[in-house]
PDB file of N, CA and C in Angstrom:
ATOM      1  N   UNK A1380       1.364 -33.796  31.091  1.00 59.00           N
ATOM      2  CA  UNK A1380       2.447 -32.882  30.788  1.00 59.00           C
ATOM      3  C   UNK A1380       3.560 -33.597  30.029  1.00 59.00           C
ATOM      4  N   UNK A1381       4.046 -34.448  30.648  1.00 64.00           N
ATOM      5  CA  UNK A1381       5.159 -35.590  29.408  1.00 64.00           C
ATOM      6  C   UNK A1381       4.311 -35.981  28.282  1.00 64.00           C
ATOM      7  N   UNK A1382       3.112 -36.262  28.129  1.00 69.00           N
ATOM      8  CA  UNK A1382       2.995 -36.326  27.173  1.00 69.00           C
ATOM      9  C   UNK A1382       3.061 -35.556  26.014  1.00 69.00           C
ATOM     10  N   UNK A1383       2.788 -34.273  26.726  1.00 67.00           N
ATOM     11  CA  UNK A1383       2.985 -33.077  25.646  1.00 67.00           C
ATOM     12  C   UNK A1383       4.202 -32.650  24.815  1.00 67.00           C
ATOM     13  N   UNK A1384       5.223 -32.744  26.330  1.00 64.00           N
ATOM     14  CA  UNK A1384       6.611 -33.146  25.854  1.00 64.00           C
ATOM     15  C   UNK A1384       7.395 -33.988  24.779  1.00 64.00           C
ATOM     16  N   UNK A1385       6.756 -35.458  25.006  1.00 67.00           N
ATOM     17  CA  UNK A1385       7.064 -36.349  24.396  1.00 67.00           C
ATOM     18  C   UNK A1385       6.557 -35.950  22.553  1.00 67.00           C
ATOM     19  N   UNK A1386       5.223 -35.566  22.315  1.00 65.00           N
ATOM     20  CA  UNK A1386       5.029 -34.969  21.296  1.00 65.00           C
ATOM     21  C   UNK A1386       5.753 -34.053  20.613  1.00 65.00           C
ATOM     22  N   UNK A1387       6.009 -33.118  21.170  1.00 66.00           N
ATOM     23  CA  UNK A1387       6.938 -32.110  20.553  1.00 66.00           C
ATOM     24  C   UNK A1387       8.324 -32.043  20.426  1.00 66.00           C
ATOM     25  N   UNK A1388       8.871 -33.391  21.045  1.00 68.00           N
ATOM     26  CA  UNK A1388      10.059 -33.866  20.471  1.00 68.00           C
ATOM     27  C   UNK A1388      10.121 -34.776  19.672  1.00 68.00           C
ATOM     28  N   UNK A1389       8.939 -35.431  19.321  1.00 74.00           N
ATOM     29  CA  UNK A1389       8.740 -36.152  18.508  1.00 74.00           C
ATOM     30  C   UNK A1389       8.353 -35.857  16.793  1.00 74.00           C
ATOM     31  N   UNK A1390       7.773 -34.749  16.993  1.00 72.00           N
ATOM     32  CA  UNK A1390       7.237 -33.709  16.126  1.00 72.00           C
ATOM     33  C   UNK A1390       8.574 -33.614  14.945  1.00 72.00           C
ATOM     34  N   UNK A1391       8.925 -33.894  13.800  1.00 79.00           N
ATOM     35  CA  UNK A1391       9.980 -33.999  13.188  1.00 79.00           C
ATOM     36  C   UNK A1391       9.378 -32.614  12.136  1.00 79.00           C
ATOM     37  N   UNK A1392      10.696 -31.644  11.725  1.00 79.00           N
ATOM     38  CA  UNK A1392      10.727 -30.288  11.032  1.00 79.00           C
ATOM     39  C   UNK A1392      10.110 -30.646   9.638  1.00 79.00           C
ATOM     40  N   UNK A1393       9.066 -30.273   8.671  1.00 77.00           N
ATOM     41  CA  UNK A1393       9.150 -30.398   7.550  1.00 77.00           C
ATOM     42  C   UNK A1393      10.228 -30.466   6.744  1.00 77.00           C
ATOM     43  N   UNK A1394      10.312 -31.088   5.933  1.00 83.00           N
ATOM     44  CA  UNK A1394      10.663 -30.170   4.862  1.00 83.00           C
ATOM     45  C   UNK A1394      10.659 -29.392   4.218  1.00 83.00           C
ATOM     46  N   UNK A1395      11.945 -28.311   3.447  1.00 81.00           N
ATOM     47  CA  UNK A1395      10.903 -27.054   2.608  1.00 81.00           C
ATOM     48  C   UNK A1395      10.015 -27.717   1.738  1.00 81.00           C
ATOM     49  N   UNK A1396       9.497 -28.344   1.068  1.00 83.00           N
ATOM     50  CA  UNK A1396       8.760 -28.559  -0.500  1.00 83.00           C
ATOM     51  C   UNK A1396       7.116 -28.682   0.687  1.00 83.00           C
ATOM     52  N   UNK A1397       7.401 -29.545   1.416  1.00 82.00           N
ATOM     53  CA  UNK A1397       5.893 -29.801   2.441  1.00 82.00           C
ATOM     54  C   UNK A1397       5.349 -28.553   2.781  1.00 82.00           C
ATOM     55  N   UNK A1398       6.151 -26.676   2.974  1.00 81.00           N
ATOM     56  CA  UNK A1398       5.669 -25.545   3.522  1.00 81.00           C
ATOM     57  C   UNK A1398       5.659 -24.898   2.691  1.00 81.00           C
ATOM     58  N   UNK A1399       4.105 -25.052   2.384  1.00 85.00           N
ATOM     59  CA  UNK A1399       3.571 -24.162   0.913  1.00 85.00           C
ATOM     60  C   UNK A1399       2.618 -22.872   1.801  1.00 85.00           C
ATOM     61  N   UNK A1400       2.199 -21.673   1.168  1.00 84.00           N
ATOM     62  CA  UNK A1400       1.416 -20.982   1.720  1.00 84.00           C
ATOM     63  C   UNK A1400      -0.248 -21.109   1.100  1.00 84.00           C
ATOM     64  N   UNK A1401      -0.500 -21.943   0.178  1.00 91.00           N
ATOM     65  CA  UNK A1401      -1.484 -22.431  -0.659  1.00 91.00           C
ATOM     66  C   UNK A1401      -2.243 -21.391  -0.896  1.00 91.00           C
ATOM     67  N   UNK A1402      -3.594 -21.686  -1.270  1.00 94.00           N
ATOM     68  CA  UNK A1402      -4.604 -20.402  -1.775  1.00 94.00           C
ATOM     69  C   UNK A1402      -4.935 -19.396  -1.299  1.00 94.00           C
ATOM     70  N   UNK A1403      -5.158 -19.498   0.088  1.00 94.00           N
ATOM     71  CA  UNK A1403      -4.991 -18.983   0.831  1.00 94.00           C
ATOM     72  C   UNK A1403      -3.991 -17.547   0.926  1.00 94.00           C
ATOM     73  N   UNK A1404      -2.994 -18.148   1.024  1.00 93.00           N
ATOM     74  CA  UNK A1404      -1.425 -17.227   0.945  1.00 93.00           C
ATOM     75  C   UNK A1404      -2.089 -16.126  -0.190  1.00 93.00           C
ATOM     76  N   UNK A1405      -1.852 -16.642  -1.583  1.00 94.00           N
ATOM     77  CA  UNK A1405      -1.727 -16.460  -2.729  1.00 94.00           C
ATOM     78  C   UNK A1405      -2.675 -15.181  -3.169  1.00 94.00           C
ATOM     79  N   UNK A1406      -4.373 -15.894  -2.257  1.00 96.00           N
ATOM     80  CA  UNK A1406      -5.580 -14.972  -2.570  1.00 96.00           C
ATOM     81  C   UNK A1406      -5.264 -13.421  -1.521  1.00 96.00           C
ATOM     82  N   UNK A1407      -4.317 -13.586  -0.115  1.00 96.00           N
ATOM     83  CA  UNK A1407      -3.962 -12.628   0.239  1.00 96.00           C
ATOM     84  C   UNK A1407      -2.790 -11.713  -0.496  1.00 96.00           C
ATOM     85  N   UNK A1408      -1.742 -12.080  -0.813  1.00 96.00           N
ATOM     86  CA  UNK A1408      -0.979 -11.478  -1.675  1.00 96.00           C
ATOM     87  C   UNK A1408      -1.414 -10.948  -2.382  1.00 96.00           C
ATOM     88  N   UNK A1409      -2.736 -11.348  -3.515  1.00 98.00           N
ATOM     89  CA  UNK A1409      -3.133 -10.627  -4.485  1.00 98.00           C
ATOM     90  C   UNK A1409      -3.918  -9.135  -4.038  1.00 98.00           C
ATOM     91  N   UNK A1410      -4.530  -9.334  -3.135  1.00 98.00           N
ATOM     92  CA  UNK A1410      -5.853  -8.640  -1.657  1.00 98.00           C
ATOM     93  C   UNK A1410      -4.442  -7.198  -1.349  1.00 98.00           C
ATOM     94  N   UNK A1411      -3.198  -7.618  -1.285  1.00 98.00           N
ATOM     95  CA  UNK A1411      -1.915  -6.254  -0.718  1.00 98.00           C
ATOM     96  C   UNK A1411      -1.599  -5.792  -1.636  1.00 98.00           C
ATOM     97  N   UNK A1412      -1.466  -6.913  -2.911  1.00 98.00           N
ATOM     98  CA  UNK A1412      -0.854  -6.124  -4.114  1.00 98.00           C
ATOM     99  C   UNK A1412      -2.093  -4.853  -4.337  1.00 98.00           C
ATOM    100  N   UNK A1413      -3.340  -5.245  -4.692  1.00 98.00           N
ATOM    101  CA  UNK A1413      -4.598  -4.203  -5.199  1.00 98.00           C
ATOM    102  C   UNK A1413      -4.252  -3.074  -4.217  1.00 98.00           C
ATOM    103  N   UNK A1414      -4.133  -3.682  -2.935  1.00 98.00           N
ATOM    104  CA  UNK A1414      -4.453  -2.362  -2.032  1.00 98.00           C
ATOM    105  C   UNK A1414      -3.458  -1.312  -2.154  1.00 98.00           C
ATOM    106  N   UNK A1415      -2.215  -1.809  -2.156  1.00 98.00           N
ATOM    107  CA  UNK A1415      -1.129  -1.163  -2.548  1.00 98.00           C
ATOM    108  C   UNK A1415      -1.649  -0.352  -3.884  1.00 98.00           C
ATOM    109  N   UNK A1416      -2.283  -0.477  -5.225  1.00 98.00           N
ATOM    110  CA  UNK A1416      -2.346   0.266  -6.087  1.00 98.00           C
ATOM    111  C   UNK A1416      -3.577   1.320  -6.042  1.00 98.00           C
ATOM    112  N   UNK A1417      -4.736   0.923  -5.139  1.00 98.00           N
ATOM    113  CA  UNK A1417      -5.653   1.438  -4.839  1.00 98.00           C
ATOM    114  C   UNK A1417      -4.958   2.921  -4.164  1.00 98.00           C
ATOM    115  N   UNK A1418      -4.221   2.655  -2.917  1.00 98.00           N
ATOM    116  CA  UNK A1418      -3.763   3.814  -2.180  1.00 98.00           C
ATOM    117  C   UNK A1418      -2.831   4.604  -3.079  1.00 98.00           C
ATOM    118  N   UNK A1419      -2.284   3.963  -4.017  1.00 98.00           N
ATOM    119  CA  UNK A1419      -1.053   5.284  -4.851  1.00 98.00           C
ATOM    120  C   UNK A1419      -2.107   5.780  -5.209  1.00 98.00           C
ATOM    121  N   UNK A1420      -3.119   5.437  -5.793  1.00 98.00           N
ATOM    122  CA  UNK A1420      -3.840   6.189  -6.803  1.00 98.00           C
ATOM    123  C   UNK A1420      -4.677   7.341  -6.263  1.00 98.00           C
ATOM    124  N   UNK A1421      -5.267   6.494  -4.908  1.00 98.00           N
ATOM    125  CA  UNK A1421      -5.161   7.740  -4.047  1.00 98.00           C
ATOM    126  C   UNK A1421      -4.616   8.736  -3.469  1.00 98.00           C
ATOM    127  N   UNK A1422      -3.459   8.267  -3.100  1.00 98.00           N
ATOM    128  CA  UNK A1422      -2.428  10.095  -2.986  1.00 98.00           C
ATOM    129  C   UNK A1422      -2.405  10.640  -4.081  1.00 98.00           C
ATOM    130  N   UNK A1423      -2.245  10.083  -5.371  1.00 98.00           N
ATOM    131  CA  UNK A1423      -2.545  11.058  -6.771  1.00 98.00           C
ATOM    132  C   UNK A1423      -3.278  12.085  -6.681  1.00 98.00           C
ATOM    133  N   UNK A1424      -4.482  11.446  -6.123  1.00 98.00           N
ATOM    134  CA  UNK A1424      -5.668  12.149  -6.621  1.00 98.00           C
ATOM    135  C   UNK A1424      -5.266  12.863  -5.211  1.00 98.00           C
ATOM    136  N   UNK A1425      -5.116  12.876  -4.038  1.00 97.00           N
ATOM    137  CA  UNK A1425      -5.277  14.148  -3.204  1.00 97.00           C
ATOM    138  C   UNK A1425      -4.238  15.020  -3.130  1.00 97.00           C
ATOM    139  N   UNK A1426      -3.084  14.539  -3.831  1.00 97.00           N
ATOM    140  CA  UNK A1426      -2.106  15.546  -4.459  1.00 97.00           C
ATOM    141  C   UNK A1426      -2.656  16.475  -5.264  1.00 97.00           C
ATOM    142  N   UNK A1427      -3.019  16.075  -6.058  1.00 97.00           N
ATOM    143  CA  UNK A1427      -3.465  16.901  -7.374  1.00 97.00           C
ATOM    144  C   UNK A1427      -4.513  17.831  -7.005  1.00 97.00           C
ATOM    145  N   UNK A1428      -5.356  17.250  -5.712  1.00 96.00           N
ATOM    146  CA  UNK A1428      -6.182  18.374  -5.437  1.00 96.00           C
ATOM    147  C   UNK A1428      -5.789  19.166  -4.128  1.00 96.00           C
ATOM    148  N   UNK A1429      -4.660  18.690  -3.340  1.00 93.00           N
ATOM    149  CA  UNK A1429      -4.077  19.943  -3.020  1.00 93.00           C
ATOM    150  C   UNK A1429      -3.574  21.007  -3.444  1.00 93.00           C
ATOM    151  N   UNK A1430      -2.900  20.664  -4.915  1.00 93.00           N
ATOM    152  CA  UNK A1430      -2.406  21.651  -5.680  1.00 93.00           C
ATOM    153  C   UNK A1430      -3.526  21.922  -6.207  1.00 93.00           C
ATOM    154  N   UNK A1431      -4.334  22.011  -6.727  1.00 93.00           N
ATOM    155  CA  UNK A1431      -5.661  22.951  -7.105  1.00 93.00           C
ATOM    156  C   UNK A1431      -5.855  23.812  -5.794  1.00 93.00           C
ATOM    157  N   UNK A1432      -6.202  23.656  -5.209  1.00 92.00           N
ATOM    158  CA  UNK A1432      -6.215  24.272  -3.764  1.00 92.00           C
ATOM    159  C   UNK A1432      -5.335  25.350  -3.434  1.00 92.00           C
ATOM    160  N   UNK A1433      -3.674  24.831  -3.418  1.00 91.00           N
ATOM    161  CA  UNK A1433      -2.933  25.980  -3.372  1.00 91.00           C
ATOM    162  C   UNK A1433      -2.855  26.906  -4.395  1.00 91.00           C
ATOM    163  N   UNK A1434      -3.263  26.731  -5.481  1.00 91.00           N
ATOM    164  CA  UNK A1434      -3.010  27.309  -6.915  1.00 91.00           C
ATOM    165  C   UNK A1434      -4.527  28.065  -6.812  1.00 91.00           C
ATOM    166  N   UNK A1435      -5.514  27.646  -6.165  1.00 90.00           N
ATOM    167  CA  UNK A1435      -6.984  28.618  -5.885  1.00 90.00           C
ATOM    168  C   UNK A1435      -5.936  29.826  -5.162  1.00 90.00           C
ATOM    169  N   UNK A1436      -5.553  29.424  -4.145  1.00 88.00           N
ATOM    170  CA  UNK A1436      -4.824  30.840  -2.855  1.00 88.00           C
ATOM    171  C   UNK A1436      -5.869  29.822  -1.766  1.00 88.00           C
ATOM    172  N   UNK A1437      -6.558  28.913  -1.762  1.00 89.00           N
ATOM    173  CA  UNK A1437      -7.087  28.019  -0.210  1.00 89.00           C
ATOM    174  C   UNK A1437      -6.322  28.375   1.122  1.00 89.00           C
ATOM    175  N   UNK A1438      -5.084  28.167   0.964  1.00 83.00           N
ATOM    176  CA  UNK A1438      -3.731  27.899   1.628  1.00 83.00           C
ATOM    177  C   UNK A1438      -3.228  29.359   2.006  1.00 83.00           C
ATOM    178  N   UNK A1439      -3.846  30.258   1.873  1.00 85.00           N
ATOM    179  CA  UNK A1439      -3.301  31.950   2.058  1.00 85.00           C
ATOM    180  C   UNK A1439      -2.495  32.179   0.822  1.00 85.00           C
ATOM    181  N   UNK A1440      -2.216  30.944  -0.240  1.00 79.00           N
ATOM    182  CA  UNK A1440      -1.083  31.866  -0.420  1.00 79.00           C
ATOM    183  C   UNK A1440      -1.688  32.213  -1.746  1.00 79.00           C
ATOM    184  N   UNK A1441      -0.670  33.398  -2.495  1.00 86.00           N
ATOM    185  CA  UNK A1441      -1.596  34.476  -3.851  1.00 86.00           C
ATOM    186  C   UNK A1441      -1.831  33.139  -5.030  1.00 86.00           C
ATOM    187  N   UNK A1442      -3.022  33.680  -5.181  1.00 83.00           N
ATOM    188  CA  UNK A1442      -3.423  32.546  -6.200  1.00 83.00           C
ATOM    189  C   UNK A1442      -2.979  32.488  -7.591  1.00 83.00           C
ATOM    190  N   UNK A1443      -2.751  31.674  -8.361  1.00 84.00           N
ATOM    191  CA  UNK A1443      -2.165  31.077  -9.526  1.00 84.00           C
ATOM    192  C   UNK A1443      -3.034  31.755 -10.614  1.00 84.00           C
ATOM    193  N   UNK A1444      -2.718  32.595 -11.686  1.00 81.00           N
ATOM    194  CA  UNK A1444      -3.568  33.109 -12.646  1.00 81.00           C
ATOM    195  C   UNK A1444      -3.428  31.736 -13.995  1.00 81.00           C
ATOM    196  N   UNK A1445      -3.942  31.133 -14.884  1.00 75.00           N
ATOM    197  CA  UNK A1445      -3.644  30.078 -15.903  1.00 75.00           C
ATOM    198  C   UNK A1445      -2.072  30.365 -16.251  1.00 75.00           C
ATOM    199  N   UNK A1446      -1.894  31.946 -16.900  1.00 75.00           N
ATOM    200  CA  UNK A1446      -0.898  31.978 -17.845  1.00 75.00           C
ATOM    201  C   UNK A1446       0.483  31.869 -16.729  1.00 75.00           C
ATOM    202  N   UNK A1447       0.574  31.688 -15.398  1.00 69.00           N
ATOM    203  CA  UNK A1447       1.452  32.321 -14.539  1.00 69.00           C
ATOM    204  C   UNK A1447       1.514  30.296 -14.306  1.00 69.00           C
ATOM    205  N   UNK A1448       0.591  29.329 -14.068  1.00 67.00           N
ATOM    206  CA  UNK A1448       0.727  27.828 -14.073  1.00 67.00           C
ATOM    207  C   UNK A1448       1.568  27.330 -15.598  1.00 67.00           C
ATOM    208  N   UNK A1449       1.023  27.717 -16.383  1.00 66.00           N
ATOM    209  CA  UNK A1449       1.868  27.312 -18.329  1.00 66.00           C
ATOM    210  C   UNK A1449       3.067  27.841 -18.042  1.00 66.00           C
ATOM    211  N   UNK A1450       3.719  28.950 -17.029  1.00 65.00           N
ATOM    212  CA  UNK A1450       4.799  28.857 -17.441  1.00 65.00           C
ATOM    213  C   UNK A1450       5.555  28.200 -16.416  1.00 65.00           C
ATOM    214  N   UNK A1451       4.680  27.744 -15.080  1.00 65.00           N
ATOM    215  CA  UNK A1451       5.953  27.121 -14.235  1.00 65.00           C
ATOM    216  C   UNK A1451       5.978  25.837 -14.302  1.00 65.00           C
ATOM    217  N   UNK A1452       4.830  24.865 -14.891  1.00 62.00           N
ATOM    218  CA  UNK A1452       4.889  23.886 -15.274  1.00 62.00           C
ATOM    219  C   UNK A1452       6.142  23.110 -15.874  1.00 62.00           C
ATOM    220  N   UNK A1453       7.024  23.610 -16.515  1.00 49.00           N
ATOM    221  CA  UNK A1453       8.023  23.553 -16.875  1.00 49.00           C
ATOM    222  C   UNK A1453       8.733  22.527 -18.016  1.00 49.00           C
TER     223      UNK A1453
END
């Protein structure tokens, strides 16, 4: 048990320049950035097909004729 002690007071703080996150880090960051663009692109797309959906009448509500979408488009 002191010895353990004795270690971890002995144990001296890096420095910042020594606490890198290396390839590691780097290859994950890149792995959140994609995912992050993967998922917008996905609510796009299930946006866009909810509104097809509501604009069918899916949703109860009266459905969208073309010329009645051209003009609310806006």
């Amino acid at each position: 048990m002191h010895a353990l002690l004795i270690t971890l007071a002995d144990d001296p703080t890096p420095a910042d320049n020594d606490v890198v996150a290396g390839p590691l880090g780097f290859a994950i960051w890149i792995f959140l950035i994609l995912s992050v663009v993967v998922l917008a692109f996905s609510l796009v797309k299930q946006l866009r097909k909810a509104q097809a959906a509501k604009d069918a009448g899916v949703y109860g509500d009266e459905p969208v004729k073309p010329e009645q979408k051209a003009d609310s488009d806006g």
